[in-house]
mmCIF file of C-alpha atoms in Angstrom:
data_model
loop_
_atom_site.group_PDB
_atom_site.id
_atom_site.type_symbol
_atom_site.label_atom_id
_atom_site.label_comp_id
_atom_site.label_asym_id
_atom_site.label_seq_id
_atom_site.Cartn_x
_atom_site.Cartn_y
_atom_site.Cartn_z
ATOM 1 C CA UNK A 229 -1.137 5.155 1.840
ATOM 2 C CA UNK A 230 -1.898 4.910 5.571
ATOM 3 C CA UNK A 231 0.473 3.690 8.252
ATOM 4 C CA UNK A 232 -0.315 2.240 11.682
ATOM 5 C CA UNK A 233 1.568 2.022 15.002
ATOM 6 C CA UNK A 234 1.058 -1.746 15.120
ATOM 7 C CA UNK A 235 -0.939 -4.636 13.688
ATOM 8 C CA UNK A 236 -3.707 -4.221 16.275
ATOM 9 C CA UNK A 237 -4.096 -0.449 15.852
ATOM 10 C CA UNK A 238 -7.683 0.485 14.997
ATOM 11 C CA UNK A 239 -6.887 3.862 13.446
ATOM 12 C CA UNK A 240 -4.051 4.948 11.187
ATOM 13 C CA UNK A 241 -1.225 6.937 12.769
ATOM 14 C CA UNK A 242 -0.688 8.978 9.640
ATOM 15 C CA UNK A 243 -0.766 9.139 5.901
ATOM 16 C CA UNK A 244 2.053 9.066 3.349
ATOM 17 C CA UNK A 245 1.769 10.744 -0.040
ATOM 18 C CA UNK A 246 4.004 9.251 -2.685
ATOM 19 C CA UNK A 247 5.733 11.496 -5.201
ATOM 20 C CA UNK A 248 3.542 12.271 -8.240
ATOM 21 C CA UNK A 249 0.464 10.925 -6.481
ATOM 22 C CA UNK A 250 -2.844 12.600 -5.802
ATOM 23 C CA UNK A 251 -5.951 11.931 -3.771
ATOM 24 C CA UNK A 252 -9.554 12.970 -4.105
ATOM 25 C CA UNK A 253 -11.544 14.245 -1.115
ATOM 26 C CA UNK A 254 -13.691 11.535 0.451
ATOM 27 C CA UNK A 255 -16.511 12.558 2.772
ATOM 28 C CA UNK A 256 -17.152 9.863 5.365
ATOM 29 C CA UNK A 257 -20.316 10.484 7.346
ATOM 30 C CA UNK A 258 -20.568 8.235 10.404
ATOM 31 C CA UNK A 259 -23.561 5.898 10.268
ATOM 32 C CA UNK A 260 -24.730 2.713 11.976
ATOM 33 C CA UNK A 261 -23.501 0.729 8.969
ATOM 34 C CA UNK A 262 -19.904 1.891 9.601
ATOM 35 C CA UNK A 263 -19.981 0.430 13.122
ATOM 36 C CA UNK A 264 -20.824 -3.040 11.781
ATOM 37 C CA UNK A 265 -17.979 -3.015 9.246
ATOM 38 C CA UNK A 266 -15.440 -1.402 11.547
ATOM 39 C CA UNK A 267 -15.700 1.922 9.717
ATOM 40 C CA UNK A 268 -12.550 1.223 7.704
ATOM 41 C CA UNK A 269 -12.137 2.228 4.103
ATOM 42 C CA UNK A 270 -9.875 0.492 1.602
ATOM 43 C CA UNK A 271 -6.217 1.435 1.662
ATOM 44 C CA UNK A 272 -5.094 3.481 -1.292
ATOM 45 C CA UNK A 273 -1.577 2.956 -2.627
#
């Protein structure tokens, strides 16, 4: 789960791992398509 400094923050300030949770590595290569969509991925909880 990501957290942000405020509602208008473009990038997350950090990440929180919940107890008994796991995450898989996600390679995000910057492309022109990312710029059009804001480059944001879905938030995982």
